[in-house]
Coordinates of C-alpha atoms and ligand atoms in Angstrom, one line a residue:
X279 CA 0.0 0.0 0.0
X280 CA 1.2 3.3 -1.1
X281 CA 1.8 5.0 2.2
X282 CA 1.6 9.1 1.9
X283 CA 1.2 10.9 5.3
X284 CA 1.3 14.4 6.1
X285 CA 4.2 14.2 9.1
X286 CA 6.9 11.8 9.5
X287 CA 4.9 12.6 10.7
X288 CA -0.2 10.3 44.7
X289 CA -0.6 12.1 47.4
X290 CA -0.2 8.4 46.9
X291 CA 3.3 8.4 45.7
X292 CA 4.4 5.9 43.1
X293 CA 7.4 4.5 41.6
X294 CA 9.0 8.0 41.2
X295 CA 11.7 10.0 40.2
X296 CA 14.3 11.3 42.0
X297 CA 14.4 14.6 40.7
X298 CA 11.1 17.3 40.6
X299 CA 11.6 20.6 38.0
X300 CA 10.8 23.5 39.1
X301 CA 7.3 24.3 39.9
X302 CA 4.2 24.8 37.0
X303 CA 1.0 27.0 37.6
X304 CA -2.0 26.0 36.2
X305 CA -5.1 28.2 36.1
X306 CA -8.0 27.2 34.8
X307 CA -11.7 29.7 34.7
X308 CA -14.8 27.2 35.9
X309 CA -16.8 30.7 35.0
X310 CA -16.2 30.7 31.7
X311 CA -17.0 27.6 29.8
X312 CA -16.3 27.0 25.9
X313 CA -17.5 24.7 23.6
X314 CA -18.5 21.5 24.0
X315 CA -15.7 18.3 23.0
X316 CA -18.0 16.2 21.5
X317 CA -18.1 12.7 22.6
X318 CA -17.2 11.2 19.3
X319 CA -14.0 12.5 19.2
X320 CA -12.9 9.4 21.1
X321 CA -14.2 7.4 18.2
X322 CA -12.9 4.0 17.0
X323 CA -11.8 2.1 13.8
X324 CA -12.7 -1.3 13.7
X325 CA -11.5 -2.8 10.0
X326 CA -11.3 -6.0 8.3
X327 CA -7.6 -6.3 9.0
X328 CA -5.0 -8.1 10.5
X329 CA -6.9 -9.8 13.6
X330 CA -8.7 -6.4 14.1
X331 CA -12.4 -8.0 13.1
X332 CA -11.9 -11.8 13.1
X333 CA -10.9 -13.3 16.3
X334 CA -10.1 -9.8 18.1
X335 CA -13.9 -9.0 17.8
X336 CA -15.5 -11.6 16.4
X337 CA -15.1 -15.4 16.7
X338 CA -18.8 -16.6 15.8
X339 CA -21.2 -18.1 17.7
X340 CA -20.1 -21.5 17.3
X341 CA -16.4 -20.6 18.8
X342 CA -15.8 -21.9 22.7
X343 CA -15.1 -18.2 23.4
X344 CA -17.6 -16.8 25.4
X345 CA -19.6 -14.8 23.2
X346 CA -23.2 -13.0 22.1
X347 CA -24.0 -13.7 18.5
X348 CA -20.5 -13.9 18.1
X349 CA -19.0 -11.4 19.8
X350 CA -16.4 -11.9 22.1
X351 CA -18.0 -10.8 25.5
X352 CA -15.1 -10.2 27.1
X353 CA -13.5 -7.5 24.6
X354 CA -17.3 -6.1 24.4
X355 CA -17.4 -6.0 27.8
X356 CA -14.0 -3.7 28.0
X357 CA -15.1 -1.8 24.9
X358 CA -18.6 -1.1 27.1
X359 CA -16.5 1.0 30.1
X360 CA -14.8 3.2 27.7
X361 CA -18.2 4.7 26.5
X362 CA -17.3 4.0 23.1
X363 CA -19.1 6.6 21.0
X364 CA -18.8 5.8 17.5
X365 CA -17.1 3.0 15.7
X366 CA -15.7 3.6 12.3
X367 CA -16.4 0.1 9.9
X368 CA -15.1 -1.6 7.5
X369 CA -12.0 0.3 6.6
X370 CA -10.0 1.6 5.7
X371 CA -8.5 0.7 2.8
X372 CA -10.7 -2.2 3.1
X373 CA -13.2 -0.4 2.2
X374 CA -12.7 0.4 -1.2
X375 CA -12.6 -2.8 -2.1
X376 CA -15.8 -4.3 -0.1
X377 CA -18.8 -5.4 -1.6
X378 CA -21.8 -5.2 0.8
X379 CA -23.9 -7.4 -0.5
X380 CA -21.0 -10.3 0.1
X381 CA -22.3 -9.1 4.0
X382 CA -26.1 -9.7 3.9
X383 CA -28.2 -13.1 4.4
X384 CA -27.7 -16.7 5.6
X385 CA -24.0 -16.9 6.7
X386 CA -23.0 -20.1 5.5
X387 CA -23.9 -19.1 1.8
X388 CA -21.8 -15.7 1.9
X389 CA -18.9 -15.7 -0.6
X390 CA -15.1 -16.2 0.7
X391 CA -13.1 -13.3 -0.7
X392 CA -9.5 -12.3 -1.2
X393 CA -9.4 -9.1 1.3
X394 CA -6.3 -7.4 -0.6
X395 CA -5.8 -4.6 1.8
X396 CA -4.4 -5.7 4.4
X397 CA -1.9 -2.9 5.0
X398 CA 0.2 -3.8 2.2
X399 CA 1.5 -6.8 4.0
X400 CA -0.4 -9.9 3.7
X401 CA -3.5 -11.5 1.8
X402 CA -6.3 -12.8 3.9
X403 CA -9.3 -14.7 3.1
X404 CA -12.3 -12.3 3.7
X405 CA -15.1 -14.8 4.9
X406 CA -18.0 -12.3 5.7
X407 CA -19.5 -13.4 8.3
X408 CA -19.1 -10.2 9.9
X409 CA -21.4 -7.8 7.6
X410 CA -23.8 -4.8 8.0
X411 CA -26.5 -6.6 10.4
X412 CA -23.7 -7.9 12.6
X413 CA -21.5 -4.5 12.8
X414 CA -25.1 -3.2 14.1
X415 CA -25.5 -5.7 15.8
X416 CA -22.0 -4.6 17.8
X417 CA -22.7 -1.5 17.6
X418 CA -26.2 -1.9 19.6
X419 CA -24.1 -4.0 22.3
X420 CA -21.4 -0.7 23.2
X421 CA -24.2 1.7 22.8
X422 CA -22.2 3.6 20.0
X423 CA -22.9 5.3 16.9
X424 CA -22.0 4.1 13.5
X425 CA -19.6 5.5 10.8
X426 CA -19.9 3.3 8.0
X427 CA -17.7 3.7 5.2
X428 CA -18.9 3.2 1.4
X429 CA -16.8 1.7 -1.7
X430 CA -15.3 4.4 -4.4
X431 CA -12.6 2.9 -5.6
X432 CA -13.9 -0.6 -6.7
X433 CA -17.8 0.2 -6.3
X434 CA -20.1 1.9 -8.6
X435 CA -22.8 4.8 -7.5
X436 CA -25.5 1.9 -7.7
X437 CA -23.8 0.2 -5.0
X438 CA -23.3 3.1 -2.5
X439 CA -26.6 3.9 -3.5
X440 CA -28.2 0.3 -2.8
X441 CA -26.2 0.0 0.4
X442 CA -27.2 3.4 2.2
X443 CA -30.9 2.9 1.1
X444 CA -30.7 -0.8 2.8
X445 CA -29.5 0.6 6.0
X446 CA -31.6 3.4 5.8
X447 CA -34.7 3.4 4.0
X448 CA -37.8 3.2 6.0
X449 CA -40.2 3.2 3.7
X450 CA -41.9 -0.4 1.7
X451 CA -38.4 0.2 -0.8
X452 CA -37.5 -3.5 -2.2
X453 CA -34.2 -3.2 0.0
X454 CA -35.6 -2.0 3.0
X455 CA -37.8 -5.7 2.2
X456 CA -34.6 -7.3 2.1
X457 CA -33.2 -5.9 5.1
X458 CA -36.2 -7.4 6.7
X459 CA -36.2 -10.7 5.2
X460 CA -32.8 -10.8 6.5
X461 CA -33.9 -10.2 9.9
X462 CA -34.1 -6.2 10.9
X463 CA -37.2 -4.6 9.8
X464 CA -36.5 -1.4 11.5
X465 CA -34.0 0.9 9.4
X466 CA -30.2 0.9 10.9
X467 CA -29.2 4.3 12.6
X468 CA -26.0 5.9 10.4
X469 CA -24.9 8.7 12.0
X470 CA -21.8 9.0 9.4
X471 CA -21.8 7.9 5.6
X472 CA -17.9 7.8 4.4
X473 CA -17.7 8.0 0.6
X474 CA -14.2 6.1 0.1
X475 CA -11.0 6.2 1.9
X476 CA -7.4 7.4 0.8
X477 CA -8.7 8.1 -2.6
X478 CA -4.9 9.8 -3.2
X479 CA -3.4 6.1 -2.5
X480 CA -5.4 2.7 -2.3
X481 CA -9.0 4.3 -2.7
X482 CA -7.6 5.0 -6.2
X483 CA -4.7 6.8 -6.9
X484 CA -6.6 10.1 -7.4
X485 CA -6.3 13.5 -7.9
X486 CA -8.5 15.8 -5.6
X487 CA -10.5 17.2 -8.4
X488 CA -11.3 14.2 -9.7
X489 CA -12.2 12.7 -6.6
X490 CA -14.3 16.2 -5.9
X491 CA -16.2 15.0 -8.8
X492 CA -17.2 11.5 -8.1
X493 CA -17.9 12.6 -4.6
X494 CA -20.7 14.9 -5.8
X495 CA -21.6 11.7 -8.2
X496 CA -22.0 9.7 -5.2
X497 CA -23.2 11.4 -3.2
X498 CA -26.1 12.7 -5.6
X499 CA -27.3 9.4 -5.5
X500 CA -27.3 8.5 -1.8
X501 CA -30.9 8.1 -1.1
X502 CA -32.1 8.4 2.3
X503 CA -34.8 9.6 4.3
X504 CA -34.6 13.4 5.4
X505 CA -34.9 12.8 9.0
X506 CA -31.9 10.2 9.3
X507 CA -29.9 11.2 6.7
X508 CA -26.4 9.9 7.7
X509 CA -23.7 13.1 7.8
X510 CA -21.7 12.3 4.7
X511 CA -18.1 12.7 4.9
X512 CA -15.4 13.6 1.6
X513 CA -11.9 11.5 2.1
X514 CA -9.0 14.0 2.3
X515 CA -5.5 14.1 2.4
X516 CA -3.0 17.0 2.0
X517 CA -3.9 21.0 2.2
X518 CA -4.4 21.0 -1.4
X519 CA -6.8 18.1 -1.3
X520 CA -9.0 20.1 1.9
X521 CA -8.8 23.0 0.2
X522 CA -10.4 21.6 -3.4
X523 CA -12.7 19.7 -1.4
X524 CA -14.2 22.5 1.0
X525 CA -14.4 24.7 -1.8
X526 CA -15.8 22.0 -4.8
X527 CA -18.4 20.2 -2.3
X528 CA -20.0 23.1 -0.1
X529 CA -23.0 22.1 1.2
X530 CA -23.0 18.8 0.3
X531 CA -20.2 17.2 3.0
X532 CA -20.2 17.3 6.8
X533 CA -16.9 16.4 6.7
X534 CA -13.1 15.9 5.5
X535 CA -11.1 13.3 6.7
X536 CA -7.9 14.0 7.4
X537 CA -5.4 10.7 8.6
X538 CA -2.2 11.5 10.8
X539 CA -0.4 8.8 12.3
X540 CA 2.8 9.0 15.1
X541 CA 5.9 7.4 13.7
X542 CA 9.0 7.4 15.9
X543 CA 11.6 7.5 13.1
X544 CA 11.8 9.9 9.9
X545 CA 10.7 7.7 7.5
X546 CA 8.0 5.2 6.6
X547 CA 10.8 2.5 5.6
X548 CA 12.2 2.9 9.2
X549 CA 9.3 3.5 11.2
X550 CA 10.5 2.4 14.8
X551 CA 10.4 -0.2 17.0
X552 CA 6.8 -0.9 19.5
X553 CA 8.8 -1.8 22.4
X554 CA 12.7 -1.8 23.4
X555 CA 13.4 1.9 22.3
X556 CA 15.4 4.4 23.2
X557 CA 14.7 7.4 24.8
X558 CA 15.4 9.1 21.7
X559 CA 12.8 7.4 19.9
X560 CA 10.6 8.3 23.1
X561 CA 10.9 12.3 22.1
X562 CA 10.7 12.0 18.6
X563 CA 7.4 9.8 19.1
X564 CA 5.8 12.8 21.8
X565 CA 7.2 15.4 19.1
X566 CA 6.0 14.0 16.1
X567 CA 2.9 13.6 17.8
X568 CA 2.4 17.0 19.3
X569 CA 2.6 17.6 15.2
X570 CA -0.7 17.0 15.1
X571 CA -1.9 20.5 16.5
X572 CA -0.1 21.9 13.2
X573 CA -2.0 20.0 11.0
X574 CA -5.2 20.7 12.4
X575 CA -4.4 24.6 12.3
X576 CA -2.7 24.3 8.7
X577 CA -6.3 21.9 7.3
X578 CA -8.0 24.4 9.9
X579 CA -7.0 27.8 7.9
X580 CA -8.3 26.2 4.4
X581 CA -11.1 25.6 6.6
X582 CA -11.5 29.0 7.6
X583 CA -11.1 30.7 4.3
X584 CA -13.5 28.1 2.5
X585 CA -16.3 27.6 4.7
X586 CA -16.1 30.3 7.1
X587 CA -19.6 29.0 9.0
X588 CA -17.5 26.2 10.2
X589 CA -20.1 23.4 8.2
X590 CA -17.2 21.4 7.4
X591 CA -15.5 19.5 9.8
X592 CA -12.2 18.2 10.0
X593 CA -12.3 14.5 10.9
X594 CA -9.1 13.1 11.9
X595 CA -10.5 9.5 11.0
X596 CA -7.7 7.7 11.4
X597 CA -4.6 8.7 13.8
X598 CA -2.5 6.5 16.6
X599 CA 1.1 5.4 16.7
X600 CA 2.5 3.2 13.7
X601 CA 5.1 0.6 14.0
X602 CA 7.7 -1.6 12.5
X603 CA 5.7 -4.7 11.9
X604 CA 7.6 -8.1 13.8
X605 CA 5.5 -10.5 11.0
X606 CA 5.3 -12.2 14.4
X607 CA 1.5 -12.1 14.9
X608 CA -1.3 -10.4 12.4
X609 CA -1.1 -7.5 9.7
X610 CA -0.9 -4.6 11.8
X611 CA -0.4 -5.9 15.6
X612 CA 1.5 -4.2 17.5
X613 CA 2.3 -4.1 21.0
X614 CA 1.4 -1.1 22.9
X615 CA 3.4 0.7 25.8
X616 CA 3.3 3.5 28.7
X617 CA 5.0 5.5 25.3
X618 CA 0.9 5.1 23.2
X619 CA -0.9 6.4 26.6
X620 CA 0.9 9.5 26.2
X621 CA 0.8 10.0 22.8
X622 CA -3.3 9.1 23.4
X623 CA -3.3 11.8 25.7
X624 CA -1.6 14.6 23.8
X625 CA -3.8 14.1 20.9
X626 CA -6.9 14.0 23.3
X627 CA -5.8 17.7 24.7
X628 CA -5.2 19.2 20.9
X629 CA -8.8 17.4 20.1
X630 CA -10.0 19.7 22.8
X631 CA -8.5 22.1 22.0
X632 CA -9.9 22.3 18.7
X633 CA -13.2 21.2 19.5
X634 CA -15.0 24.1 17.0
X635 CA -13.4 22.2 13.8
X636 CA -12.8 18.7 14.9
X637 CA -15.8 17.2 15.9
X638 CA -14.7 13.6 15.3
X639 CA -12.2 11.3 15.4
X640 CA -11.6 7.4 15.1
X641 CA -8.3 6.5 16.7
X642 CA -6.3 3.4 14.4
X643 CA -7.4 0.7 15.8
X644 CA -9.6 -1.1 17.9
X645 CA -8.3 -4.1 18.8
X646 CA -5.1 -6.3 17.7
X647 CA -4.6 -3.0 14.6
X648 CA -1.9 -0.3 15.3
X649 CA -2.6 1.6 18.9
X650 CA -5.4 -1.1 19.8
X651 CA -7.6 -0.6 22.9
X652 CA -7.3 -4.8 23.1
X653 CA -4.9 -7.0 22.4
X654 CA -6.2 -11.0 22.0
X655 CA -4.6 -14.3 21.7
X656 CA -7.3 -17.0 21.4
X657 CA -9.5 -17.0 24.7
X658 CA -6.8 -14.3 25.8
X659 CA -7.2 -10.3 26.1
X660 CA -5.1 -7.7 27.5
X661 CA -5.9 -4.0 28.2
X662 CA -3.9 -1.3 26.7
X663 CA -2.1 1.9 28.2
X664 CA -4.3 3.4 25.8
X665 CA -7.2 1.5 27.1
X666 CA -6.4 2.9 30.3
X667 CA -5.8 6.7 28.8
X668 CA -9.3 6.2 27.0
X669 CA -11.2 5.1 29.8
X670 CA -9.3 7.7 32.2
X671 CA -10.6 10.5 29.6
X672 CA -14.5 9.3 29.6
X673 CA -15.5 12.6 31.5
X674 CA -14.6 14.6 29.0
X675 CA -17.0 13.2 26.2
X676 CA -19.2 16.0 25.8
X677 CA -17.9 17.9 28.8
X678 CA -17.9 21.9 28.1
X679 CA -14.2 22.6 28.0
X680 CA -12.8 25.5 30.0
X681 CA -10.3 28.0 29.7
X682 CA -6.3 27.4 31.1
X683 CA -3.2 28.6 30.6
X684 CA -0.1 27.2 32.3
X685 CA 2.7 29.5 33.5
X686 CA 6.3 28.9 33.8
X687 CA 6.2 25.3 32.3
X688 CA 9.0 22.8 32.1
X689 CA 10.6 21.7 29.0
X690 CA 11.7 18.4 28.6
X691 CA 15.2 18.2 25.8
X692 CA 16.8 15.2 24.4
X693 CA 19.5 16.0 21.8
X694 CA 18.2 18.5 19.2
X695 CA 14.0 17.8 20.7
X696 CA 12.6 19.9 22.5
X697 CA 8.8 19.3 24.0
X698 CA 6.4 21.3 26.4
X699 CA 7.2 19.3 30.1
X700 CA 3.5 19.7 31.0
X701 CA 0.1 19.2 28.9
X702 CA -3.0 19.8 30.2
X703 CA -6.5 20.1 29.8
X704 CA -10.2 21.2 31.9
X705 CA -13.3 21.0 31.4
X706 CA -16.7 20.6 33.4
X707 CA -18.2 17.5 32.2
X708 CA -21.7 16.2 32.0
X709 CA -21.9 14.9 36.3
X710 CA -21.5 18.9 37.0
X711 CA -17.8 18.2 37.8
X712 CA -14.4 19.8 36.8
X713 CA -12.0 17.5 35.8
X714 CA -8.5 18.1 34.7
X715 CA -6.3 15.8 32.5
X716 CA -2.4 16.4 32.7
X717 CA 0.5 15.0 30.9
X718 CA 4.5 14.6 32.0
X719 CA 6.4 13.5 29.1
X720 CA 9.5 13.2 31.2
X721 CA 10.6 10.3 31.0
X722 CA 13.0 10.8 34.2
X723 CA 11.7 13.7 35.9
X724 CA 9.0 14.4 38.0
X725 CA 7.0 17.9 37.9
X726 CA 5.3 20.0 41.0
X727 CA 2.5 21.4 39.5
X728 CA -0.1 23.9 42.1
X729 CA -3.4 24.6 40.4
X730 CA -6.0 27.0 40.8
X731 CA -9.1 27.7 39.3
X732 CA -11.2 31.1 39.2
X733 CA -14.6 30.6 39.7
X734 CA -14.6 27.8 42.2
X735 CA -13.1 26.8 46.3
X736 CA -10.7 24.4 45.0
X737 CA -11.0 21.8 48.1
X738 CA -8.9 18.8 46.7
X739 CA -9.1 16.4 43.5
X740 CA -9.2 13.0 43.1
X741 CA -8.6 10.5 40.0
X742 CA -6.1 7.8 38.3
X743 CA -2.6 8.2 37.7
X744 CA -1.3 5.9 34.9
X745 CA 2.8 5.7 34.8
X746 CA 5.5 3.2 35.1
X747 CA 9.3 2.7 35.4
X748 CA 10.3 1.5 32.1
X749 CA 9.4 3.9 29.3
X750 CA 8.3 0.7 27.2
X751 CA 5.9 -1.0 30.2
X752 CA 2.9 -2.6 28.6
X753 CA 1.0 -5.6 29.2
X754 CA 1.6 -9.1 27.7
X755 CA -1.2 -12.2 28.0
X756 CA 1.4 -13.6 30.4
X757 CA 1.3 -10.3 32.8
X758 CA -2.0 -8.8 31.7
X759 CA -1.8 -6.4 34.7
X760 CA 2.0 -5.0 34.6
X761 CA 0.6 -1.8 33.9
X762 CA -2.6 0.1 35.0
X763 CA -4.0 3.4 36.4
X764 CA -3.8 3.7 40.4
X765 CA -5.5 6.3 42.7
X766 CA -4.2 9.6 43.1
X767 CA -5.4 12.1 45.3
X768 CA -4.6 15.3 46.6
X769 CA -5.7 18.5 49.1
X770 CA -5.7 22.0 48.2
X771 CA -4.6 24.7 50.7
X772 CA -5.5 28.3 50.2
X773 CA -7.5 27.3 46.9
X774 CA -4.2 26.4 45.6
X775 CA -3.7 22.3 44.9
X776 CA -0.2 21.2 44.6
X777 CA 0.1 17.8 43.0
X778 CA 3.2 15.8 42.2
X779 CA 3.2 14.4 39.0
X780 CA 5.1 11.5 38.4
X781 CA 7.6 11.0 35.4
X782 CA 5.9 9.9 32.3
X783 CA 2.6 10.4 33.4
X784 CA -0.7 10.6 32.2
X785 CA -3.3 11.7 34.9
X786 CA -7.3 12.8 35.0
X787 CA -8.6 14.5 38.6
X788 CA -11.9 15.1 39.4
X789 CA -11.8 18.8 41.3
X790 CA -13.7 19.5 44.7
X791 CA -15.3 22.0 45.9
Ligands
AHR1227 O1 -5.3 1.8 9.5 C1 -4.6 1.1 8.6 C2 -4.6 1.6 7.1 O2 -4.0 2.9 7.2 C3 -6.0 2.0 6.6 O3 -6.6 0.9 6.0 C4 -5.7 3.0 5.6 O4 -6.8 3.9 5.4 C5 -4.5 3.7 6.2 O5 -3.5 3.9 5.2

């Protein structure tokens, strides 16, 4: 696959550090909320790929793992405490190559394909058993919404067509009869419509005006009822492509996607290793992915000049950390260290902060895919550090975010790289409470950061700390629990809270008043 991306791109006390910085002031306004961060920008990809569908999600009903229709329970059950809002399906490159009608009807008579895009590394047999009544199916079972994603680059404007008015249509249409023969007489809920992925690279090799013109093509012809229309969303790529798309397809897209993945090392050859780095690939993976509040204002500004009225959002459908692949395991696995919680965290706080223009995200990928939630190995699972970052950040899903500013922060330098010591990020969320998320991406050092917060008689804060000695801890099916968040609490005096936060931290506190 032709690979184009736009970066290289306590008061308990814990296993700490031996030296503190000097000390950072964060102040944060509870009197003057700002926009909302809407939930689905801790959204997830789930494609056929790798082990990311079959066995990590799905092992079918007949399979001695536990499971509903299925489903494994217990990765559904996991999935279920991270509030997952929205799951992105089928791919991903996948996607331009899948046929949904190969998806629909009796199981055992669905066609066994060649599924060609697996991430440029293997061919795998696509069996199907997994198609649009079961993705709803999982997507009923974690409460979230659904982003499906439609077929441009081997599919035809019939297809699309047939497809969206078979998940949609609610009317006595001779699909909607299908969809009930085949067991769901009530239309699916499809809150997002994708119309092809990459097109630049394995959607089709194409150029943005091109594409800008089989969009409107496509999406001419996507019938659906007014009233649950799903948002449909315009593949993107560079600058050049937002900027041809916002301007070409006013009015007519919700959304351009925009995909930005962390690799430690400059080049896409030499991506990095998941585990056993050095600290230098440690900064280059927190710089590269601190990148990612660049390209947001960079796609932002096209943004701006195109569709003033902010109609067009930028959705960063696809971002996480990317690997060297060990061929050890499936297309795509990778393992997944106290390194992916922080770069999950960092992203989350330049979501936030540009809540007004990125109101979703799917994070690459759910399970046993690039910077997966889940990790399985037959009856086996394993939580992530970003399992543990996602679940620690559930408060802010839809929480109003609030102003902060942080004074006299520390800088952490290795070589040439230089980062910002501290991130942070506040907001009230939807139980009435303030919470605040910090980041230390000190590997060695811890920081003392005091707090305050106008608008509010700061009594003390409580929440999860997730950190560890070795910049690489992660969990294996042999030690599922070497790393995961512990308590963390802390008393303020004078309105002012002073919390010590640990080296290579990530940390979310519920404030008291
Ligand atoms: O997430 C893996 C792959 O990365 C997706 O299929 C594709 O869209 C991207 O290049």
């Amino acid at each position: 696959m032709n690979i184009i991306k736009h970066s290289l791109a306590v008061l308990g006390m814990l296993a700490a550090p031996a030296f503190a910085a000097g000390e950072v002031s964060i102040s944060i306004d509870a009197g003057k909320p700002g926009p909302v961060i809407n939930k689905n920008v801790y959204g997830q990809f789930a494609e056929h790929l790798g082990a990311g569908v079959y066995e990590g999600l799905y092992v079918g009903p007949k399979s001695d793992i536990p499971n509903t229709r299925g489903w494994r329970n217990d990765v559904v059950g996991a999935l279920k405490e991270l509030h997952v809002p929205l799951v992105r399906w089928p791919g991903g490159c996948f996607a331009d190559t899948y046929h949904w009608r190969d998806g629909i009807g009796p199981q055992d008579e669905r066609p066994n394909v060649i599924n060609t895009n697996a991430a440029g590394v293997a061919e795998v047999n696509e069996i199907n058993a997994v198609g649009t009544h079961e993705f709803f199916d999982l997507i009923d079972m974690l409460g979230a919404e659904a982003y499906v994603n439609g077929n441009v680059g081997t599919g035809s404007v019939q297809e699309m067509s047939d497809w969206v008015e078979y998940m949609t249509s609610d009317g006595g249409s001779p699909l909607a009869r299908l969809r009930a023969q085949n067991g769901h007489e009530k239309p699916f809920k499809v809150a997002y419509f994708g119309i092809g992925n990459e097109l630049w690279g394995c959607g089709g090799n194409m150029k943005p005006d091109y594409y800008a013109n089989l969009y409107s093509n496509y999406e001419h012809f996507l019938r659906a009822p007014e009233k649950s229309r799903p948002k449909m969303i315009a593949s993107g790529g560079d600058t050049t492509w937002t900027d041809v798309l916002s301007k070409e397809l006013k009015g007519r897209t919700a959304g351009i996607s925009v995909h930005q993945y962390t690799i430690p090392g400059s080049s896409w050859e030499v991506k990095g290793k998941d585990l056993g780095f050095k600290e230098g690939e440690w900064i280059s993976t927190l710089a590269n992915t601190l990148k990612m509040d660049q390209i947001i204002k960079d796609h932002g500004a096209v943004l701006d000049k195109n569709d003033p009225d902010k109609k067009i959002g930028l959705m960063i459908d696809e971002w996480g950390t990317w690997y060297d692949e060990t061929g050890a395991r499936s297309a795509l696995f990778q393992q997944n260290s106290m390194r992916d919680a922080l770069v999950a965290a960092l992203n989350f706080h330049i979501f936030h902060e540009h809540t007004e223009r990125v109101p979703m995200t799917t994070i690459a990928q759910m399970v046993n895919v690039l910077q997966a939630m889940i990790l399985t190995d037959k009856e086996k699972m394993v939580l992530t550090p970003t399992y543990y970052a996602f679940q620690m950040y559930v408060p802010f899903q839809d929480a109003r975010s609030l102003p902060l500013a942080i004074k006299d922060n520390t800088s952490y330098t290795l070589g040439t790289t230089t980062v910002p010591g501290v991130s942070a990020s506040a907001a009230r969320a939807k139980d009435g409470k303030v919470y605040l998320a910090l980041v230390n991406t000190d590997p060695s050092k811890a920081v003392d950061v005091t707090v305050s917060v106008a608008d509010m008689k700061l009594k003390g804060a409580s929440g999860k700390v997730l950190t560890s000695a070795a910049m690489d801890a992660h969990n294996t099916f042999q030690q599922p629990q070497a790393i995961k968040p512990a308590a963390f609490s802390a008393r303020a005096a004078g309105g002012k809270l002073s919390i010590k936060l640990p080296a290579k931290a990530v940390m979310v506190l519920a404030l008291a008043e």
